[in-house]
């Protein structure tokens, strides 16, 4: 718990004015922010602090963690967010999950529990530059949603390295359109942490980066919205990964519905789903590298706000994972085929929609993999009743 508090303290010291002051031009530099001191004028400033929490009583049949039936109270999310403006053009955003362990990985020297830690400078309403830990430019709407609003992610949505450090340039030709160019790290930790035990011919790339381009927009007064993205990155020397993703959302008053897809083809199994299914001769999880993999997730979600305080959500997911070329102990073929289904009834007691109570039922059914030495994940079903609250602290 000490490291998150230290991180938050450092951020506040960086962004908050050192002290309130009178006329900036005559004030001592220790009593105003550095920006005000050098600019010799007072700047607009703001700080917003939010606490995001999701707590519920969960009944799992069986539990994904233990493989047996399990019921318990659980905090699925506890996140702290700090955001605001330093000047009229310079803003910041910091968000950290404090319900998980805090481990700093060697690539970025930053905990993977930190989702956002970036500065954004708006050159004009059309152009902006973002620097720091930020979301990967992925198409689709499931990936866009705040994590506290997602009960269960799709296979790719839940196993993608979503938050990475780098630069993003955004161009907005119109208020309803934006084009994004992004360069970020393609992993947090070392190659062995990310891909498993490497072979003799596997070497770290000179620039382990993701290069992304995305197009987001809306038409007909946001009746139709879309988000498309393409990402490429060199995972190991000469071994690349390509991700094509997108989604369309239809907004019809009290009804909204989106359909997403995420397709991923990689020379090395970065998500690790197929690798985690493999067993060695001793029956232990294989620690080597799986190669030549493909993943596909299709996501459909519909929300029906049938009353100003009531919402019904239904969601379906199809996940597939395959090997397209024989390698080591991995034969070509389909390894993972799963259907996910979810339904939730939500009650919003307050007008601001910051809080809701929910009853959620979600499950996943796997088709058995018939390839030798592969263990198919167990089917699971979860029933949860709880609340989600985005509490504006300041």
mmCIF file of C-alpha atoms in Angstrom:
data_model
loop_
_atom_site.group_PDB
_atom_site.id
_atom_site.type_symbol
_atom_site.label_atom_id
_atom_site.label_comp_id
_atom_site.label_asym_id
_atom_site.label_seq_id
_atom_site.Cartn_x
_atom_site.Cartn_y
_atom_site.Cartn_z
ATOM 1 C CA UNK A 1 0.000 0.000 0.000
ATOM 2 C CA UNK A 2 2.989 2.310 0.571
ATOM 3 C CA UNK A 3 4.015 2.430 -3.093
ATOM 4 C CA UNK A 4 0.595 3.610 -4.408
ATOM 5 C CA UNK A 5 0.504 6.318 -1.739
ATOM 6 C CA UNK A 6 4.014 7.452 -2.646
ATOM 7 C CA UNK A 7 3.054 7.539 -6.324
ATOM 8 C CA UNK A 8 -0.025 9.651 -5.613
ATOM 9 C CA UNK A 9 1.971 11.994 -3.374
ATOM 10 C CA UNK A 10 4.599 12.497 -6.065
ATOM 11 C CA UNK A 11 1.924 13.253 -8.647
ATOM 12 C CA UNK A 12 0.278 15.824 -6.415
ATOM 13 C CA UNK A 13 3.629 17.509 -5.775
ATOM 14 C CA UNK A 14 4.250 17.636 -9.499
ATOM 15 C CA UNK A 15 0.947 19.078 -10.583
ATOM 16 C CA UNK A 16 -0.500 21.070 -7.690
ATOM 17 C CA UNK A 17 0.596 24.647 -7.015
ATOM 18 C CA UNK A 18 3.091 24.861 -4.213
ATOM 19 C CA UNK A 19 0.959 27.388 -2.366
ATOM 20 C CA UNK A 20 -1.702 29.981 -2.967
ATOM 21 C CA UNK A 21 -0.350 33.403 -3.778
ATOM 22 C CA UNK A 22 -1.349 36.935 -4.622
ATOM 23 C CA UNK A 23 -0.029 38.694 -7.734
ATOM 24 C CA UNK A 24 2.146 36.237 -9.549
ATOM 25 C CA UNK A 25 4.685 38.672 -10.847
ATOM 26 C CA UNK A 26 5.659 39.799 -7.335
ATOM 27 C CA UNK A 27 5.342 36.434 -5.590
ATOM 28 C CA UNK A 28 8.214 34.281 -4.440
ATOM 29 C CA UNK A 29 8.659 31.128 -6.588
ATOM 30 C CA UNK A 30 8.145 28.874 -3.576
ATOM 31 C CA UNK A 31 4.568 30.085 -3.230
ATOM 32 C CA UNK A 32 3.330 29.480 -6.784
ATOM 33 C CA UNK A 33 3.553 26.693 -9.312
ATOM 34 C CA UNK A 34 6.625 26.527 -11.556
ATOM 35 C CA UNK A 35 4.527 27.267 -14.647
ATOM 36 C CA UNK A 36 3.122 30.433 -13.070
ATOM 37 C CA UNK A 37 6.524 31.503 -11.824
ATOM 38 C CA UNK A 38 8.189 31.384 -15.242
ATOM 39 C CA UNK A 39 5.147 32.597 -17.192
ATOM 40 C CA UNK A 40 4.656 35.498 -14.767
ATOM 41 C CA UNK A 41 0.913 35.063 -14.798
ATOM 42 C CA UNK A 42 -1.772 33.111 -13.017
ATOM 43 C CA UNK A 43 -2.917 29.930 -14.742
ATOM 44 C CA UNK A 44 -6.244 28.088 -14.559
ATOM 45 C CA UNK A 45 -5.860 24.985 -12.449
ATOM 46 C CA UNK A 46 -8.019 22.121 -11.338
ATOM 47 C CA UNK A 47 -7.833 18.823 -9.556
ATOM 48 C CA UNK A 48 -10.481 16.138 -9.564
ATOM 49 C CA UNK A 49 -10.198 13.006 -7.425
ATOM 50 C CA UNK A 50 -12.483 10.020 -8.000
ATOM 51 C CA UNK A 51 -12.688 6.687 -6.210
ATOM 52 C CA UNK A 52 -14.022 3.857 -8.363
ATOM 53 C CA UNK A 53 -15.200 0.739 -6.600
ATOM 54 C CA UNK A 54 -17.077 -2.446 -7.467
ATOM 55 C CA UNK A 55 -18.006 -4.801 -4.634
ATOM 56 C CA UNK A 56 -20.274 -7.816 -4.831
ATOM 57 C CA UNK A 57 -21.233 -11.183 -3.428
ATOM 58 C CA UNK A 58 -20.069 -13.684 -6.047
ATOM 59 C CA UNK A 59 -21.143 -17.299 -6.465
ATOM 60 C CA UNK A 60 -18.904 -19.198 -8.922
ATOM 61 C CA UNK A 61 -19.714 -22.595 -10.432
ATOM 62 C CA UNK A 62 -16.856 -23.510 -10.553
ATOM 63 C CA UNK A 63 -14.441 -20.759 -9.538
ATOM 64 C CA UNK A 64 -11.900 -19.774 -12.251
ATOM 65 C CA UNK A 65 -9.275 -19.588 -9.479
ATOM 66 C CA UNK A 66 -9.858 -22.856 -7.610
ATOM 67 C CA UNK A 67 -11.672 -25.010 -10.159
ATOM 68 C CA UNK A 68 -14.417 -25.745 -7.609
ATOM 69 C CA UNK A 69 -17.639 -24.116 -6.478
ATOM 70 C CA UNK A 70 -16.980 -20.994 -4.446
ATOM 71 C CA UNK A 71 -19.001 -18.122 -2.982
ATOM 72 C CA UNK A 72 -17.623 -15.026 -1.284
ATOM 73 C CA UNK A 73 -17.782 -11.272 -0.919
ATOM 74 C CA UNK A 74 -15.221 -9.653 -3.166
ATOM 75 C CA UNK A 75 -13.902 -6.277 -4.314
ATOM 76 C CA UNK A 76 -13.511 -6.641 -8.064
ATOM 77 C CA UNK A 77 -12.224 -3.083 -8.463
ATOM 78 C CA UNK A 78 -10.877 -0.352 -6.231
ATOM 79 C CA UNK A 79 -9.308 2.417 -8.298
ATOM 80 C CA UNK A 80 -8.194 5.952 -7.581
ATOM 81 C CA UNK A 81 -8.261 8.559 -10.332
ATOM 82 C CA UNK A 82 -6.777 12.073 -10.308
ATOM 83 C CA UNK A 83 -7.249 14.358 -13.302
ATOM 84 C CA UNK A 84 -7.521 18.008 -14.194
ATOM 85 C CA UNK A 85 -5.870 20.968 -15.920
ATOM 86 C CA UNK A 86 -2.568 22.673 -15.191
ATOM 87 C CA UNK A 87 -3.165 25.369 -17.811
ATOM 88 C CA UNK A 88 -5.926 25.911 -20.323
ATOM 89 C CA UNK A 89 -4.014 23.686 -22.782
ATOM 90 C CA UNK A 90 -2.109 21.284 -20.519
ATOM 91 C CA UNK A 91 -4.005 18.551 -18.658
ATOM 92 C CA UNK A 92 -3.069 15.434 -16.717
ATOM 93 C CA UNK A 93 -4.624 12.079 -15.839
ATOM 94 C CA UNK A 94 -3.607 9.483 -13.264
ATOM 95 C CA UNK A 95 -5.466 6.267 -12.469
ATOM 96 C CA UNK A 96 -4.286 3.328 -10.390
ATOM 97 C CA UNK A 97 -5.899 0.052 -9.375
ATOM 98 C CA UNK A 98 -5.232 -0.428 -5.667
ATOM 99 C CA UNK A 99 -7.006 -3.786 -5.356
ATOM 100 C CA UNK A 100 -4.086 -5.625 -6.974
ATOM 101 C CA UNK A 101 -0.461 -6.290 -6.096
ATOM 102 C CA UNK A 102 2.098 -3.612 -6.844
ATOM 103 C CA UNK A 103 5.024 -4.903 -8.931
ATOM 104 C CA UNK A 104 7.297 -2.661 -10.968
ATOM 105 C CA UNK A 105 8.360 -4.261 -14.262
ATOM 106 C CA UNK A 106 11.793 -3.643 -15.715
ATOM 107 C CA UNK A 107 10.737 -2.260 -19.103
ATOM 108 C CA UNK A 108 8.942 0.851 -17.823
ATOM 109 C CA UNK A 109 9.977 0.806 -14.148
ATOM 110 C CA UNK A 110 6.311 1.380 -13.359
ATOM 111 C CA UNK A 111 3.702 -0.821 -11.714
ATOM 112 C CA UNK A 112 1.272 -2.519 -14.069
ATOM 113 C CA UNK A 113 -1.529 -1.446 -11.701
ATOM 114 C CA UNK A 114 -1.174 2.116 -13.034
ATOM 115 C CA UNK A 115 -3.493 2.564 -16.003
ATOM 116 C CA UNK A 116 -3.011 6.264 -16.682
ATOM 117 C CA UNK A 117 -0.093 8.541 -15.877
ATOM 118 C CA UNK A 118 0.071 11.035 -18.721
ATOM 119 C CA UNK A 119 0.168 14.677 -19.727
ATOM 120 C CA UNK A 120 -1.845 15.976 -22.676
ATOM 121 C CA UNK A 121 -1.149 19.221 -24.496
ATOM 122 C CA UNK A 122 -3.823 20.657 -26.794
ATOM 123 C CA UNK A 123 -2.153 22.798 -29.444
ATOM 124 C CA UNK A 124 -5.647 23.721 -30.659
ATOM 125 C CA UNK A 125 -9.103 22.131 -30.642
ATOM 126 C CA UNK A 126 -7.876 20.000 -33.571
ATOM 127 C CA UNK A 127 -4.408 18.877 -32.496
ATOM 128 C CA UNK A 128 -3.165 17.307 -29.267
ATOM 129 C CA UNK A 129 -0.183 15.308 -28.018
ATOM 130 C CA UNK A 130 -0.328 12.818 -25.143
ATOM 131 C CA UNK A 131 2.791 11.534 -23.354
ATOM 132 C CA UNK A 132 3.056 8.890 -20.630
ATOM 133 C CA UNK A 133 1.190 5.718 -19.598
ATOM 134 C CA UNK A 134 -2.030 5.584 -21.593
ATOM 135 C CA UNK A 135 -4.493 3.232 -23.264
ATOM 136 C CA UNK A 136 -3.428 1.349 -26.359
ATOM 137 C CA UNK A 137 -5.242 2.623 -29.466
ATOM 138 C CA UNK A 138 -7.585 -0.335 -29.962
ATOM 139 C CA UNK A 139 -10.823 -0.209 -31.922
ATOM 140 C CA UNK A 140 -14.175 -1.233 -30.503
ATOM 141 C CA UNK A 141 -16.346 -0.206 -27.564
ATOM 142 C CA UNK A 142 -15.702 -2.896 -24.956
ATOM 143 C CA UNK A 143 -12.075 -1.736 -24.760
ATOM 144 C CA UNK A 144 -13.206 1.910 -24.438
ATOM 145 C CA UNK A 145 -15.438 1.386 -21.396
ATOM 146 C CA UNK A 146 -14.270 2.171 -17.885
ATOM 147 C CA UNK A 147 -13.163 -1.153 -16.287
ATOM 148 C CA UNK A 148 -15.661 -0.709 -13.444
ATOM 149 C CA UNK A 149 -18.456 -0.881 -16.041
ATOM 150 C CA UNK A 150 -17.345 -4.212 -17.552
ATOM 151 C CA UNK A 151 -18.522 -7.305 -15.678
ATOM 152 C CA UNK A 152 -16.534 -9.818 -17.761
ATOM 153 C CA UNK A 153 -14.236 -9.051 -20.695
ATOM 154 C CA UNK A 154 -13.925 -11.016 -23.895
ATOM 155 C CA UNK A 155 -10.914 -13.295 -24.342
ATOM 156 C CA UNK A 156 -8.865 -10.674 -26.168
ATOM 157 C CA UNK A 157 -10.239 -7.700 -24.269
ATOM 158 C CA UNK A 158 -9.240 -9.246 -20.957
ATOM 159 C CA UNK A 159 -5.826 -10.543 -22.035
ATOM 160 C CA UNK A 160 -4.471 -7.600 -23.978
ATOM 161 C CA UNK A 161 -1.752 -5.375 -22.530
ATOM 162 C CA UNK A 162 -4.062 -2.384 -22.422
ATOM 163 C CA UNK A 163 -2.002 0.398 -20.808
ATOM 164 C CA UNK A 164 1.501 1.231 -22.026
ATOM 165 C CA UNK A 165 3.908 4.173 -22.027
ATOM 166 C CA UNK A 166 4.573 6.261 -25.118
ATOM 167 C CA UNK A 167 3.280 9.079 -27.323
ATOM 168 C CA UNK A 168 -0.031 9.691 -29.078
ATOM 169 C CA UNK A 169 -0.816 12.374 -31.649
ATOM 170 C CA UNK A 170 -4.498 13.127 -32.232
ATOM 171 C CA UNK A 171 -5.995 15.102 -35.110
ATOM 172 C CA UNK A 172 -9.682 16.086 -35.076
ATOM 173 C CA UNK A 173 -10.816 17.256 -38.535
ATOM 174 C CA UNK A 174 -14.337 17.697 -37.130
ATOM 175 C CA UNK A 175 -15.991 17.553 -33.730
ATOM 176 C CA UNK A 176 -17.250 14.033 -34.466
ATOM 177 C CA UNK A 177 -14.069 12.622 -36.043
ATOM 178 C CA UNK A 178 -10.538 11.907 -34.818
ATOM 179 C CA UNK A 179 -7.449 10.297 -36.308
ATOM 180 C CA UNK A 180 -4.822 8.837 -33.977
ATOM 181 C CA UNK A 181 -1.153 7.965 -34.465
ATOM 182 C CA UNK A 182 0.486 6.208 -31.537
ATOM 183 C CA UNK A 183 3.879 4.757 -30.561
ATOM 184 C CA UNK A 184 4.119 2.953 -27.199
ATOM 185 C CA UNK A 185 6.084 0.134 -25.583
ATOM 186 C CA UNK A 186 4.722 -3.291 -26.504
ATOM 187 C CA UNK A 187 5.261 -4.880 -23.075
ATOM 188 C CA UNK A 188 5.922 -4.063 -19.418
ATOM 189 C CA UNK A 189 8.356 -6.763 -18.362
ATOM 190 C CA UNK A 190 11.217 -8.801 -19.784
ATOM 191 C CA UNK A 191 10.893 -11.089 -22.812
ATOM 192 C CA UNK A 192 10.821 -14.218 -20.632
ATOM 193 C CA UNK A 193 8.094 -12.740 -18.394
ATOM 194 C CA UNK A 194 6.027 -11.877 -21.464
ATOM 195 C CA UNK A 195 6.518 -14.906 -23.725
ATOM 196 C CA UNK A 196 7.936 -17.763 -21.630
ATOM 197 C CA UNK A 197 11.291 -19.515 -21.755
ATOM 198 C CA UNK A 198 13.005 -18.388 -24.958
ATOM 199 C CA UNK A 199 14.854 -20.487 -27.519
ATOM 200 C CA UNK A 200 18.441 -20.045 -28.681
ATOM 201 C CA UNK A 201 17.376 -18.013 -31.701
ATOM 202 C CA UNK A 202 15.044 -15.694 -29.781
ATOM 203 C CA UNK A 203 16.480 -12.242 -29.128
ATOM 204 C CA UNK A 204 15.169 -8.988 -27.770
ATOM 205 C CA UNK A 205 14.214 -6.526 -30.541
ATOM 206 C CA UNK A 206 16.076 -3.246 -30.777
ATOM 207 C CA UNK A 207 12.835 -1.313 -30.435
ATOM 208 C CA UNK A 208 10.078 -3.287 -28.631
ATOM 209 C CA UNK A 209 7.296 -0.901 -29.647
ATOM 210 C CA UNK A 210 3.702 -0.921 -30.851
ATOM 211 C CA UNK A 211 2.815 1.309 -33.814
ATOM 212 C CA UNK A 212 -0.892 2.107 -34.032
ATOM 213 C CA UNK A 213 -3.265 4.042 -36.217
ATOM 214 C CA UNK A 214 -6.922 4.548 -35.299
ATOM 215 C CA UNK A 215 -10.021 6.276 -36.626
ATOM 216 C CA UNK A 216 -12.909 7.118 -34.303
ATOM 217 C CA UNK A 217 -16.034 8.959 -35.262
ATOM 218 C CA UNK A 218 -19.787 9.353 -35.407
ATOM 219 C CA UNK A 219 -22.487 10.146 -37.951
ATOM 220 C CA UNK A 220 -26.092 11.383 -37.932
ATOM 221 C CA UNK A 221 -25.848 13.238 -34.629
ATOM 222 C CA UNK A 222 -24.181 10.188 -32.988
ATOM 223 C CA UNK A 223 -26.899 7.802 -34.101
ATOM 224 C CA UNK A 224 -24.010 5.671 -35.403
ATOM 225 C CA UNK A 225 -20.565 5.610 -33.792
ATOM 226 C CA UNK A 226 -17.500 3.638 -34.857
ATOM 227 C CA UNK A 227 -13.962 2.908 -33.645
ATOM 228 C CA UNK A 228 -11.328 1.173 -35.803
ATOM 229 C CA UNK A 229 -7.673 0.505 -35.106
ATOM 230 C CA UNK A 230 -4.621 -1.328 -36.429
ATOM 231 C CA UNK A 231 -1.508 -2.133 -34.382
ATOM 232 C CA UNK A 232 1.821 -3.737 -35.308
ATOM 233 C CA UNK A 233 4.781 -4.509 -33.081
ATOM 234 C CA UNK A 234 8.026 -6.496 -33.078
ATOM 235 C CA UNK A 235 7.825 -8.843 -30.069
ATOM 236 C CA UNK A 236 11.155 -10.647 -30.582
ATOM 237 C CA UNK A 237 13.860 -10.000 -33.172
ATOM 238 C CA UNK A 238 12.133 -10.486 -36.534
ATOM 239 C CA UNK A 239 8.913 -11.811 -34.943
ATOM 240 C CA UNK A 240 5.942 -9.477 -35.289
ATOM 241 C CA UNK A 241 2.397 -9.216 -34.089
ATOM 242 C CA UNK A 242 -0.538 -7.596 -35.926
ATOM 243 C CA UNK A 243 -3.902 -6.616 -34.441
ATOM 244 C CA UNK A 244 -6.932 -5.403 -36.368
ATOM 245 C CA UNK A 245 -9.888 -4.261 -34.306
ATOM 246 C CA UNK A 246 -13.076 -2.286 -34.687
ATOM 247 C CA UNK A 247 -16.615 -1.739 -33.583
ATOM 248 C CA UNK A 248 -19.881 -0.048 -34.495
ATOM 249 C CA UNK A 249 -22.467 1.250 -32.028
ATOM 250 C CA UNK A 250 -26.075 2.168 -32.721
ATOM 251 C CA UNK A 251 -27.769 4.650 -30.359
ATOM 252 C CA UNK A 252 -31.557 4.699 -30.445
ATOM 253 C CA UNK A 253 -32.676 6.764 -27.493
ATOM 254 C CA UNK A 254 -33.001 4.405 -24.544
ATOM 255 C CA UNK A 255 -31.404 1.535 -26.501
ATOM 256 C CA UNK A 256 -27.730 1.279 -27.462
ATOM 257 C CA UNK A 257 -26.001 -1.692 -29.039
ATOM 258 C CA UNK A 258 -22.469 -2.347 -30.290
ATOM 259 C CA UNK A 259 -20.684 -5.105 -32.208
ATOM 260 C CA UNK A 260 -16.894 -5.415 -31.836
ATOM 261 C CA UNK A 261 -14.178 -7.614 -33.266
ATOM 262 C CA UNK A 262 -10.519 -8.083 -32.309
ATOM 263 C CA UNK A 263 -8.277 -10.179 -34.569
ATOM 264 C CA UNK A 264 -4.706 -10.858 -33.529
ATOM 265 C CA UNK A 265 -2.003 -12.740 -35.473
ATOM 266 C CA UNK A 266 1.426 -13.155 -33.890
ATOM 267 C CA UNK A 267 4.654 -15.056 -34.420
ATOM 268 C CA UNK A 268 4.845 -15.429 -30.616
ATOM 269 C CA UNK A 269 1.957 -16.093 -28.213
ATOM 270 C CA UNK A 270 1.880 -12.870 -26.206
ATOM 271 C CA UNK A 271 -1.586 -13.245 -24.603
ATOM 272 C CA UNK A 272 -0.463 -16.716 -23.482
ATOM 273 C CA UNK A 273 -3.888 -18.359 -23.686
ATOM 274 C CA UNK A 274 -2.743 -21.237 -25.888
ATOM 275 C CA UNK A 275 0.568 -21.521 -24.032
ATOM 276 C CA UNK A 276 -1.289 -21.843 -20.699
ATOM 277 C CA UNK A 277 -3.260 -24.831 -22.026
ATOM 278 C CA UNK A 278 -0.124 -26.856 -22.807
ATOM 279 C CA UNK A 279 1.347 -29.480 -20.456
ATOM 280 C CA UNK A 280 4.834 -31.039 -20.518
ATOM 281 C CA UNK A 281 5.658 -34.719 -19.996
ATOM 282 C CA UNK A 282 5.311 -34.316 -16.212
ATOM 283 C CA UNK A 283 1.843 -32.797 -16.570
ATOM 284 C CA UNK A 284 3.021 -29.328 -15.573
ATOM 285 C CA UNK A 285 2.169 -26.125 -17.419
ATOM 286 C CA UNK A 286 4.679 -25.741 -20.213
ATOM 287 C CA UNK A 287 6.994 -22.767 -19.696
ATOM 288 C CA UNK A 288 8.277 -22.438 -23.259
ATOM 289 C CA UNK A 289 7.179 -20.234 -26.122
ATOM 290 C CA UNK A 290 4.125 -20.926 -28.270
ATOM 291 C CA UNK A 291 4.450 -19.627 -31.814
ATOM 292 C CA UNK A 292 2.365 -18.855 -34.904
ATOM 293 C CA UNK A 293 -0.886 -18.097 -33.105
ATOM 294 C CA UNK A 294 -4.128 -16.407 -34.106
ATOM 295 C CA UNK A 295 -6.871 -15.075 -31.837
ATOM 296 C CA UNK A 296 -10.329 -13.736 -32.622
ATOM 297 C CA UNK A 297 -12.949 -12.209 -30.315
ATOM 298 C CA UNK A 298 -16.435 -11.117 -31.373
ATOM 299 C CA UNK A 299 -18.406 -9.065 -28.838
ATOM 300 C CA UNK A 300 -22.027 -7.980 -28.906
ATOM 301 C CA UNK A 301 -23.636 -5.904 -26.162
ATOM 302 C CA UNK A 302 -27.019 -4.195 -25.881
ATOM 303 C CA UNK A 303 -28.214 -1.863 -23.131
ATOM 304 C CA UNK A 304 -31.907 -1.029 -22.684
ATOM 305 C CA UNK A 305 -32.663 1.875 -20.345
ATOM 306 C CA UNK A 306 -36.343 1.005 -19.926
ATOM 307 C CA UNK A 307 -36.707 3.460 -17.023
ATOM 308 C CA UNK A 308 -34.637 6.448 -15.943
ATOM 309 C CA UNK A 309 -33.408 4.396 -12.959
ATOM 310 C CA UNK A 310 -33.329 0.925 -14.504
ATOM 311 C CA UNK A 311 -31.113 -0.612 -17.187
ATOM 312 C CA UNK A 312 -30.968 -4.107 -18.650
ATOM 313 C CA UNK A 313 -27.751 -5.312 -20.265
ATOM 314 C CA UNK A 314 -27.197 -8.405 -22.368
ATOM 315 C CA UNK A 315 -23.844 -9.448 -23.815
ATOM 316 C CA UNK A 316 -22.505 -12.277 -25.935
ATOM 317 C CA UNK A 317 -18.876 -13.182 -26.721
ATOM 318 C CA UNK A 318 -17.201 -15.656 -29.054
ATOM 319 C CA UNK A 319 -13.482 -16.380 -28.549
ATOM 320 C CA UNK A 320 -11.247 -18.503 -30.762
ATOM 321 C CA UNK A 321 -7.551 -19.334 -30.583
ATOM 322 C CA UNK A 322 -5.529 -21.388 -33.069
ATOM 323 C CA UNK A 323 -2.033 -22.262 -34.250
ATOM 324 C CA UNK A 324 -1.534 -21.739 -37.980
ATOM 325 C CA UNK A 325 1.829 -23.510 -38.310
ATOM 326 C CA UNK A 326 3.362 -26.500 -36.482
ATOM 327 C CA UNK A 327 6.005 -25.536 -33.908
ATOM 328 C CA UNK A 328 7.629 -27.441 -31.017
ATOM 329 C CA UNK A 329 4.806 -29.342 -29.309
ATOM 330 C CA UNK A 330 2.092 -27.175 -30.865
ATOM 331 C CA UNK A 331 0.425 -28.725 -33.892
ATOM 332 C CA UNK A 332 -1.553 -26.528 -36.254
ATOM 333 C CA UNK A 333 -5.247 -26.444 -35.478
ATOM 334 C CA UNK A 334 -7.949 -24.910 -33.318
ATOM 335 C CA UNK A 335 -7.070 -24.863 -29.616
ATOM 336 C CA UNK A 336 -9.628 -22.568 -28.064
ATOM 337 C CA UNK A 337 -13.294 -22.142 -28.900
ATOM 338 C CA UNK A 338 -15.580 -20.563 -26.320
ATOM 339 C CA UNK A 339 -18.955 -18.854 -26.024
ATOM 340 C CA UNK A 340 -19.606 -16.300 -23.306
ATOM 341 C CA UNK A 341 -23.012 -15.037 -22.226
ATOM 342 C CA UNK A 342 -23.970 -12.316 -19.762
ATOM 343 C CA UNK A 343 -27.029 -10.542 -18.479
ATOM 344 C CA UNK A 344 -27.356 -7.770 -15.894
ATOM 345 C CA UNK A 345 -30.153 -5.809 -14.278
ATOM 346 C CA UNK A 346 -28.961 -2.423 -12.973
ATOM 347 C CA UNK A 347 -30.670 0.057 -10.648
ATOM 348 C CA UNK A 348 -29.471 3.690 -10.545
ATOM 349 C CA UNK A 349 -30.729 5.312 -7.314
ATOM 350 C CA UNK A 350 -29.135 8.726 -7.970
ATOM 351 C CA UNK A 351 -29.661 11.154 -10.830
ATOM 352 C CA UNK A 352 -25.954 11.461 -11.699
ATOM 353 C CA UNK A 353 -25.566 7.751 -12.624
ATOM 354 C CA UNK A 354 -22.371 7.523 -10.577
ATOM 355 C CA UNK A 355 -23.742 4.621 -8.575
ATOM 356 C CA UNK A 356 -25.741 1.550 -9.476
ATOM 357 C CA UNK A 357 -26.744 -1.707 -7.825
ATOM 358 C CA UNK A 358 -26.614 -4.775 -10.063
ATOM 359 C CA UNK A 359 -27.573 -8.384 -10.410
ATOM 360 C CA UNK A 360 -25.269 -10.034 -12.942
ATOM 361 C CA UNK A 361 -25.239 -13.543 -14.379
ATOM 362 C CA UNK A 362 -22.380 -14.534 -16.671
ATOM 363 C CA UNK A 363 -20.854 -17.739 -17.934
ATOM 364 C CA UNK A 364 -18.453 -19.226 -20.440
ATOM 365 C CA UNK A 365 -18.597 -22.555 -22.217
ATOM 366 C CA UNK A 366 -15.495 -24.105 -23.856
ATOM 367 C CA UNK A 367 -15.376 -26.668 -26.616
ATOM 368 C CA UNK A 368 -12.926 -29.406 -25.676
ATOM 369 C CA UNK A 369 -9.559 -29.238 -27.443
ATOM 370 C CA UNK A 370 -8.743 -32.651 -28.929
ATOM 371 C CA UNK A 371 -5.048 -31.944 -29.505
ATOM 372 C CA UNK A 372 -2.783 -34.098 -27.259
ATOM 373 C CA UNK A 373 -1.215 -32.567 -24.117
ATOM 374 C CA UNK A 374 -3.655 -29.666 -24.138
ATOM 375 C CA UNK A 375 -6.016 -28.975 -21.236
ATOM 376 C CA UNK A 376 -9.238 -27.134 -22.042
ATOM 377 C CA UNK A 377 -10.359 -24.556 -19.421
ATOM 378 C CA UNK A 378 -13.400 -25.565 -17.418
ATOM 379 C CA UNK A 379 -16.829 -24.126 -18.128
ATOM 380 C CA UNK A 380 -17.844 -21.559 -15.562
ATOM 381 C CA UNK A 381 -20.871 -19.638 -14.340
ATOM 382 C CA UNK A 382 -20.948 -16.654 -12.015
ATOM 383 C CA UNK A 383 -23.860 -14.968 -10.249
ATOM 384 C CA UNK A 384 -23.084 -11.645 -8.573
ATOM 385 C CA UNK A 385 -25.075 -9.054 -6.693
ATOM 386 C CA UNK A 386 -23.379 -5.840 -5.635
ATOM 387 C CA UNK A 387 -22.801 -2.188 -6.390
ATOM 388 C CA UNK A 388 -20.566 -0.007 -8.531
ATOM 389 C CA UNK A 389 -19.763 3.514 -7.380
ATOM 390 C CA UNK A 390 -17.655 6.254 -8.936
ATOM 391 C CA UNK A 391 -17.323 8.541 -5.946
ATOM 392 C CA UNK A 392 -16.220 12.122 -6.727
ATOM 393 C CA UNK A 393 -13.934 12.798 -3.745
ATOM 394 C CA UNK A 394 -12.802 16.276 -4.829
#
